[in-house]
Tab-separated table of C-alpha atoms in Angstrom:
chain	number	residue	atom	x	y	z
A	1	MET	CA	119.995	165.442	-41.012
A	2	THR	CA	117.668	165.314	-37.839
A	3	LEU	CA	116.903	162.077	-36.105
A	4	TYR	CA	113.224	162.154	-36.964
A	5	ASN	CA	113.913	162.841	-40.664
A	6	ARG	CA	116.151	159.865	-40.670
A	7	TYR	CA	113.734	157.670	-38.704
A	8	ILE	CA	110.795	158.661	-41.471
A	9	ILE	CA	113.142	158.267	-44.334
A	10	THR	CA	114.179	154.629	-43.058
A	11	VAL	CA	110.594	153.827	-42.636
A	12	THR	CA	109.276	155.057	-45.785
A	13	LEU	CA	112.038	153.378	-47.717
A	14	LEU	CA	111.328	150.212	-46.004
A	15	LEU	CA	107.665	150.140	-46.612
A	16	LEU	CA	108.131	150.974	-50.327
A	17	LEU	CA	110.957	148.356	-50.847
A	18	THR	CA	108.684	145.633	-49.283
A	19	THR	CA	105.612	146.871	-51.489
A	20	VAL	CA	107.916	146.282	-54.623
A	21	ILE	CA	109.379	142.938	-53.350
A	22	LEU	CA	105.890	141.596	-52.480
A	23	ILE	CA	104.325	142.871	-56.029
A	24	ALA	CA	107.537	141.312	-57.806
A	25	ILE	CA	107.015	137.939	-56.170
A	26	GLY	CA	103.288	138.023	-57.087
A	27	GLN	CA	101.586	138.318	-53.557
A	28	ASN	CA	98.031	138.820	-53.682
A	29	SER	CA	96.934	138.626	-49.999
A	30	LEU	CA	96.359	142.291	-48.353
A	31	ASP	CA	96.854	140.707	-44.899
A	32	ILE	CA	100.463	139.425	-45.780
A	33	TYR	CA	101.196	143.140	-46.893
A	34	PHE	CA	99.728	144.723	-43.709
A	35	ILE	CA	101.267	142.050	-41.399
A	36	VAL	CA	104.823	142.860	-43.196
A	37	TYR	CA	104.247	146.599	-42.786
A	38	VAL	CA	103.277	146.367	-39.089
A	39	ILE	CA	106.440	144.296	-38.357
A	40	GLU	CA	109.007	146.627	-39.853
A	41	ALA	CA	107.261	149.886	-38.792
A	42	LEU	CA	107.446	148.255	-35.236
A	43	VAL	CA	111.021	147.022	-35.307
A	44	ILE	CA	112.225	150.266	-36.769
A	45	THR	CA	110.514	152.199	-34.079
A	46	GLU	CA	112.168	150.231	-31.301
A	47	LEU	CA	115.707	150.563	-32.862
A	48	TYR	CA	115.231	154.206	-32.572
A	49	VAL	CA	115.570	154.179	-28.666
A	50	TYR	CA	116.990	157.991	-28.633
A	51	PHE	CA	113.694	159.812	-29.212
A	52	ASN	CA	112.467	162.138	-26.434
A	53	SER	CA	109.863	161.157	-24.198
A	54	LYS	CA	107.185	163.026	-26.020
A	55	ALA	CA	108.009	161.542	-29.220
A	56	ARG	CA	108.242	157.876	-27.585
A	57	ARG	CA	104.689	158.382	-26.331
A	58	GLY	CA	103.139	159.654	-29.533
A	59	LEU	CA	104.932	156.450	-31.330
A	60	SER	CA	103.618	154.029	-28.805
A	61	TYR	CA	100.155	155.180	-29.681
A	62	VAL	CA	100.989	154.415	-33.322
A	63	SER	CA	102.458	151.097	-32.317
A	64	ILE	CA	99.328	150.338	-30.309
A	65	ILE	CA	97.086	151.080	-33.098
A	66	LEU	CA	99.365	148.922	-35.430
A	67	PHE	CA	99.450	145.935	-33.323
A	68	GLY	CA	95.510	146.243	-33.073
A	69	GLY	CA	95.513	145.961	-36.879
A	70	PHE	CA	98.162	143.084	-36.631
A	71	THR	CA	96.000	141.067	-34.242
A	72	ILE	CA	92.843	141.342	-36.185
A	73	ALA	CA	94.668	140.535	-39.608
A	74	LEU	CA	96.159	137.328	-37.586
A	75	CYS	CA	92.950	136.317	-36.045
A	76	LEU	CA	91.253	136.563	-39.356
A	77	GLN	CA	94.111	134.359	-41.063
A	78	ILE	CA	93.515	131.857	-38.128
A	79	ILE	CA	89.897	131.528	-38.608
A	80	ARG	CA	90.149	131.290	-42.580
A	81	ILE	CA	92.892	128.587	-42.245
A	82	LEU	CA	90.672	126.666	-39.410
A	83	THR	CA	87.169	126.966	-41.144
B	1	MET	CA	94.075	178.741	-35.696
B	2	LYS	CA	96.469	176.390	-33.832
B	3	SER	CA	99.863	176.635	-35.677
B	4	ARG	CA	100.942	173.095	-36.989
B	5	ASN	CA	104.426	172.195	-38.218
B	6	THR	CA	105.593	170.409	-41.203
B	7	TYR	CA	105.534	166.848	-39.839
B	8	THR	CA	101.638	167.345	-39.115
B	9	TRP	CA	101.032	169.037	-42.503
B	10	ALA	CA	102.900	166.061	-44.388
B	11	GLY	CA	100.916	163.702	-41.916
B	12	LEU	CA	97.489	165.065	-42.823
B	13	GLY	CA	98.257	165.167	-46.479
B	14	LEU	CA	99.259	161.507	-46.517
B	15	LEU	CA	96.250	160.624	-44.305
B	16	ILE	CA	93.954	162.179	-46.819
B	17	ALA	CA	95.864	160.901	-49.971
B	18	GLY	CA	95.938	157.313	-48.390
B	19	GLY	CA	92.171	157.225	-47.583
B	20	LEU	CA	91.579	158.396	-51.126
B	21	ILE	CA	93.630	155.580	-52.682
B	22	THR	CA	92.992	152.755	-50.141
B	23	LEU	CA	89.140	152.796	-50.397
B	24	PRO	CA	88.662	153.114	-54.130
B	25	ALA	CA	91.619	150.727	-54.802
B	26	TYR	CA	89.935	147.952	-52.532
B	27	PHE	CA	86.247	148.377	-53.130
B	28	ILE	CA	85.979	149.687	-56.584
B	29	PHE	CA	89.015	148.632	-58.364
B	30	HIS	CA	90.004	145.534	-56.495
B	31	LEU	CA	93.749	146.218	-56.805
B	32	ILE	CA	95.697	144.719	-53.960
B	33	TRP	CA	98.899	146.455	-54.555
B	34	LEU	CA	97.359	149.952	-54.842
B	35	THR	CA	95.466	149.304	-51.678
B	36	ALA	CA	98.803	148.343	-49.785
B	37	LEU	CA	100.673	151.402	-51.313
B	38	GLY	CA	97.532	153.260	-49.648
B	39	ILE	CA	98.178	151.363	-46.295
B	40	CYS	CA	101.969	152.423	-46.536
B	41	MET	CA	100.653	155.980	-46.745
B	42	LEU	CA	98.422	155.701	-43.778
B	43	ILE	CA	101.069	154.280	-41.569
B	44	LEU	CA	103.420	156.957	-42.508
B	45	SER	CA	100.897	159.507	-41.830
B	46	PHE	CA	100.236	158.302	-38.192
B	47	ILE	CA	103.978	158.351	-37.520
B	48	LEU	CA	104.477	161.755	-38.968
B	49	ILE	CA	101.208	163.187	-36.941
B	50	ALA	CA	102.628	161.410	-33.807
B	51	LEU	CA	105.976	163.216	-34.335
B	52	GLY	CA	104.451	166.370	-35.124
B	53	LYS	CA	103.355	166.654	-31.580
B	54	ALA	CA	106.935	166.076	-30.380
B	55	VAL	CA	108.474	168.779	-32.325
B	56	PRO	CA	109.506	172.239	-30.276
B	57	LYS	CA	106.968	174.821	-30.866
B	58	LEU	CA	109.690	177.596	-30.915
B	59	PRO	CA	111.046	177.943	-34.382
B	60	PRO	CA	115.118	177.358	-34.391
B	61	GLU	CA	115.619	181.089	-35.263
B	62	VAL	CA	114.078	182.189	-32.088
B	63	CYS	CA	116.183	179.590	-30.072
B	64	SER	CA	119.205	180.721	-31.810
B	65	LEU	CA	118.438	184.303	-30.765
B	66	LEU	CA	118.115	183.583	-27.436
B	67	LEU	CA	121.515	181.427	-27.238
B	68	GLU	CA	123.488	184.051	-28.965
B	69	THR	CA	122.153	186.582	-26.575
B	70	GLY	CA	122.848	184.537	-23.357
B	71	VAL	CA	126.428	183.299	-24.658
B	72	ASP	CA	127.168	187.032	-25.803
B	73	ASN	CA	126.251	188.366	-22.160
B	74	ILE	CA	128.622	185.586	-20.474
B	75	ALA	CA	131.361	186.326	-22.845
B	76	SER	CA	131.292	189.863	-22.184
B	77	LEU	CA	131.553	189.481	-18.553
B	78	ILE	CA	134.279	187.189	-18.852
B	79	GLU	CA	136.358	189.263	-21.038
B	80	GLU	CA	135.717	192.388	-19.290
B	81	LEU	CA	137.004	190.658	-15.832
B	82	GLY	CA	140.171	189.534	-18.032
B	83	ILE	CA	139.494	186.118	-16.601
B	84	LYS	CA	142.213	183.464	-17.916
B	85	SER	CA	141.606	180.455	-15.564
B	86	LYS	CA	139.710	177.511	-16.990
B	87	ALA	CA	136.247	176.627	-15.723
B	88	ILE	CA	135.461	174.080	-13.447
B	89	TYR	CA	132.119	172.373	-14.054
B	90	LEU	CA	130.495	171.468	-10.898
B	91	PRO	CA	127.704	168.938	-10.177
B	92	SER	CA	124.389	169.766	-8.805
B	93	SER	CA	125.334	168.665	-5.326
B	94	LEU	CA	127.968	171.320	-5.207
B	95	ALA	CA	126.370	174.020	-7.367
B	96	GLY	CA	122.703	174.023	-6.365
B	97	LYS	CA	119.626	172.944	-8.634
B	98	TYR	CA	121.663	172.090	-11.517
B	99	PRO	CA	125.253	171.684	-12.586
B	100	ARG	CA	126.956	174.992	-13.310
B	101	ALA	CA	130.425	176.222	-14.349
B	102	PHE	CA	132.490	178.129	-11.718
B	103	ILE	CA	135.260	180.372	-12.869
B	104	PRO	CA	137.817	181.199	-10.105
B	105	LEU	CA	138.704	185.004	-10.539
B	106	HIS	CA	142.414	184.344	-9.071
B	107	SER	CA	144.127	181.199	-10.339
B	108	ASN	CA	147.848	180.430	-9.444
B	109	GLY	CA	147.899	177.473	-12.080
B	110	SER	CA	146.196	174.821	-9.951
B	111	HIS	CA	142.381	174.043	-9.566
B	112	PRO	CA	140.551	175.099	-6.303
B	113	GLU	CA	139.515	172.301	-4.350
B	114	ILE	CA	135.546	172.734	-3.869
B	115	THR	CA	134.090	170.276	-1.325
B	116	LYS	CA	130.916	172.191	-0.037
B	117	ALA	CA	128.205	173.422	-1.864
B	118	LEU	CA	128.748	176.848	-3.064
B	119	PRO	CA	125.673	179.478	-2.542
B	120	LYS	CA	123.685	180.100	-5.690
B	121	ARG	CA	125.204	183.644	-6.332
B	122	LEU	CA	126.821	184.818	-9.454
B	123	ILE	CA	129.974	185.802	-7.350
B	124	ALA	CA	130.614	182.669	-4.841
B	125	ARG	CA	133.239	182.251	-2.504
B	126	TYR	CA	134.698	178.545	-1.754
B	127	GLY	CA	137.458	179.080	0.701
B	128	SER	CA	138.317	181.242	3.617
B	129	SER	CA	141.235	183.328	1.928
B	130	PRO	CA	139.775	186.710	0.351
B	131	GLU	CA	141.078	185.462	-3.014
B	132	ASP	CA	139.142	182.434	-2.873
B	133	ILE	CA	136.085	183.731	-5.158
B	134	GLY	CA	134.749	183.091	-8.605
B	135	LEU	CA	131.896	183.233	-10.803
B	136	LEU	CA	129.217	180.631	-10.775
B	137	ILE	CA	127.676	180.692	-14.100
B	138	SER	CA	124.929	178.471	-15.874
B	139	THR	CA	125.968	177.422	-19.432
B	140	ILE	CA	124.111	175.428	-22.161
B	141	GLY	CA	125.410	172.348	-20.596
B	142	SER	CA	123.411	173.356	-17.337
B	143	ALA	CA	120.148	173.771	-19.099
B	144	ALA	CA	120.827	170.422	-21.267
B	145	THR	CA	121.511	168.350	-18.282
B	146	GLY	CA	117.884	169.424	-17.157
B	147	MET	CA	116.537	167.485	-20.537
B	148	LEU	CA	118.041	163.969	-19.182
B	149	GLU	CA	115.194	161.840	-17.881
B	150	SER	CA	117.149	160.661	-14.973
B	151	LYS	CA	120.653	161.269	-13.615
B	152	PRO	CA	123.309	159.272	-15.473
B	153	GLY	CA	125.226	156.579	-13.763
B	154	ALA	CA	129.135	156.777	-13.316
B	155	THR	CA	130.179	154.243	-15.802
B	156	PRO	CA	131.675	155.185	-19.213
B	157	ASP	CA	128.542	153.282	-21.055
B	158	GLU	CA	125.984	155.129	-18.975
B	159	LEU	CA	127.656	158.510	-19.668
B	160	GLU	CA	127.820	157.493	-23.635
B	161	ALA	CA	124.185	156.465	-23.335
B	162	ALA	CA	123.174	159.723	-21.739
B	163	LEU	CA	125.204	161.849	-24.061
B	164	THR	CA	123.931	159.843	-26.990
B	165	SER	CA	120.221	160.292	-25.843
B	166	LEU	CA	120.877	164.121	-25.150
B	167	LEU	CA	122.953	165.060	-28.513
B	168	ILE	CA	121.600	162.683	-30.817
B	169	GLY	CA	117.981	162.064	-29.479
B	170	ARG	CA	116.964	165.496	-27.945
B	171	LEU	CA	119.217	168.264	-29.582
B	172	GLY	CA	119.973	166.676	-32.816
B	173	VAL	CA	123.658	167.827	-33.068
B	174	ALA	CA	125.522	164.824	-33.565
B	175	SER	CA	125.295	161.602	-35.189
B	176	SER	CA	127.276	159.337	-32.720
B	177	THR	CA	129.212	159.571	-29.400
B	178	ARG	CA	132.161	157.547	-27.748
B	179	VAL	CA	133.432	157.392	-24.151
B	180	ILE	CA	136.723	156.088	-22.944
B	181	CYS	CA	137.832	156.420	-19.341
B	182	ASN	CA	141.567	156.351	-18.342
B	183	ASN	CA	142.230	156.925	-14.472
B	184	ASN	CA	141.168	160.482	-14.089
B	185	HIS	CA	140.508	161.410	-17.327
B	186	ILE	CA	137.555	161.392	-19.490
B	187	ASN	CA	137.672	161.083	-23.317
B	188	VAL	CA	134.426	161.768	-25.164
B	189	GLU	CA	134.411	161.503	-29.027
B	190	ILE	CA	131.437	163.189	-30.893
B	191	PHE	CA	131.053	162.348	-34.535
B	192	LYS	CA	129.707	164.703	-36.982
B	193	PRO	CA	128.970	167.506	-34.751
B	194	ARG	CA	126.616	170.183	-36.066
B	195	LEU	CA	127.590	172.968	-33.557
B	196	GLU	CA	130.693	175.420	-34.534
B	197	ASN	CA	133.293	176.281	-31.899
B	198	GLY	CA	134.340	179.931	-31.642
B	199	ALA	CA	137.690	181.213	-30.787
B	200	SER	CA	136.949	183.877	-28.420
B	201	TRP	CA	138.222	184.326	-24.752
B	202	SER	CA	135.249	182.981	-23.066
B	203	HIS	CA	135.359	179.740	-25.084
B	204	GLN	CA	138.823	179.427	-24.109
B	205	CYS	CA	137.733	179.777	-20.436
B	206	LEU	CA	134.186	177.961	-20.632
B	207	GLY	CA	134.940	175.579	-23.824
B	208	GLY	CA	132.985	175.146	-26.607
B	209	PRO	CA	129.249	174.803	-26.453
B	210	LEU	CA	129.364	170.806	-27.004
B	211	ALA	CA	132.121	170.623	-24.448
B	212	THR	CA	129.977	172.594	-22.089
B	213	VAL	CA	127.353	169.936	-22.402
B	214	VAL	CA	129.950	166.997	-22.033
B	215	ALA	CA	131.591	168.635	-18.903
B	216	SER	CA	128.288	169.291	-17.221
B	217	VAL	CA	126.649	165.880	-18.092
B	218	ALA	CA	130.092	164.235	-16.944
B	219	ALA	CA	130.067	166.388	-13.700
B	220	GLU	CA	126.587	164.892	-12.781
B	221	ALA	CA	127.188	161.449	-13.721
B	222	TRP	CA	130.417	161.169	-11.698
B	223	ASP	CA	129.177	163.699	-8.919
B	224	LYS	CA	132.702	165.210	-9.085
B	225	PRO	CA	134.159	168.567	-10.555
B	226	MET	CA	135.225	168.420	-14.041
B	227	THR	CA	137.456	170.514	-15.940
B	228	ILE	CA	137.900	170.659	-19.731
B	229	SER	CA	141.640	170.076	-20.489
B	230	GLN	CA	141.414	169.571	-24.403
B	231	GLU	CA	138.989	169.928	-27.144
B	232	VAL	CA	139.992	169.109	-30.640
B	233	GLN	CA	137.970	169.209	-33.875
B	234	VAL	CA	139.225	167.251	-36.690
B	235	ASN	CA	137.610	165.309	-39.967
B	236	GLY	CA	134.274	165.637	-38.571
B	237	LYS	CA	135.311	164.259	-35.199
B	238	TYR	CA	135.043	166.414	-32.199
B	239	SER	CA	137.220	165.206	-29.294
B	240	VAL	CA	136.750	166.675	-25.358
B	241	GLU	CA	139.174	165.525	-22.848
B	242	LEU	CA	137.962	165.991	-19.257
B	243	GLU	CA	139.978	165.974	-16.053
B	244	VAL	CA	138.220	164.686	-13.264
B	245	GLY	CA	138.688	166.822	-9.984
B	246	LYS	CA	138.610	165.712	-6.501
């Protein structure tokens, strides 16, 4: 199995497992789902340091998009708590 | 139409499916768990599309053909000349633009001492004696070293990091590596290798494909000539022992 496949399978399994666990505990906030997904995806991406520079560059764009979404979700949560 | 690999196709498929699930699930059915599942698919689709751009454009079969042709030509040359001496892997400072293997044509058992840069020719002279000549050839390791982003350092940890990055990250031919240094010997262990070693004459002279990569990277890291003194493959572990030259 190549490194790319191992990385994709790890992320897929982790995201699916998280979904099952969050559904099982009755989580009903989409923000929480999204924040957990983004944190997991960013952590796994950082752990796979041996990707080549082209793959790392591509994944860093994905990380920026996910981090942008994470920041927006976090800001919305903070605004909701404050108001 | 621009050719796309399986990662890109899978990514585009997940992007469409994720969009088709997320939007109705959130706006029409108001199902959070289904929306979350759709978001999962969208995240995976972004990752697959990003990785799809990093996959080599040449199919593995074409790469295999090019590799076999090159290796066959070198093997024929070595066998025809009847060379029995072991190759010395030289760093780029002694071999030109990138590390190469030098095979002395005449050997009395001891390794020749190469102290100055050799001319970039197939048949190169390294000493003043008429017998001080040999073949300076590029190996798989020579090309593989060019894939490294920077020159590796001369500590075992740095060499291990360079080999892991190359053999696992770039070439995908092993699962992990370990480097142990002992005086002027370097032991490199490669776990779960996916490249087979041949038993031909040229392999005894140059070493197996993985050993050539290890020797070339180590020669570049130490900036010293290296010789493959031993290579053993047992139980999914491939061990290469290198001897550091002077």
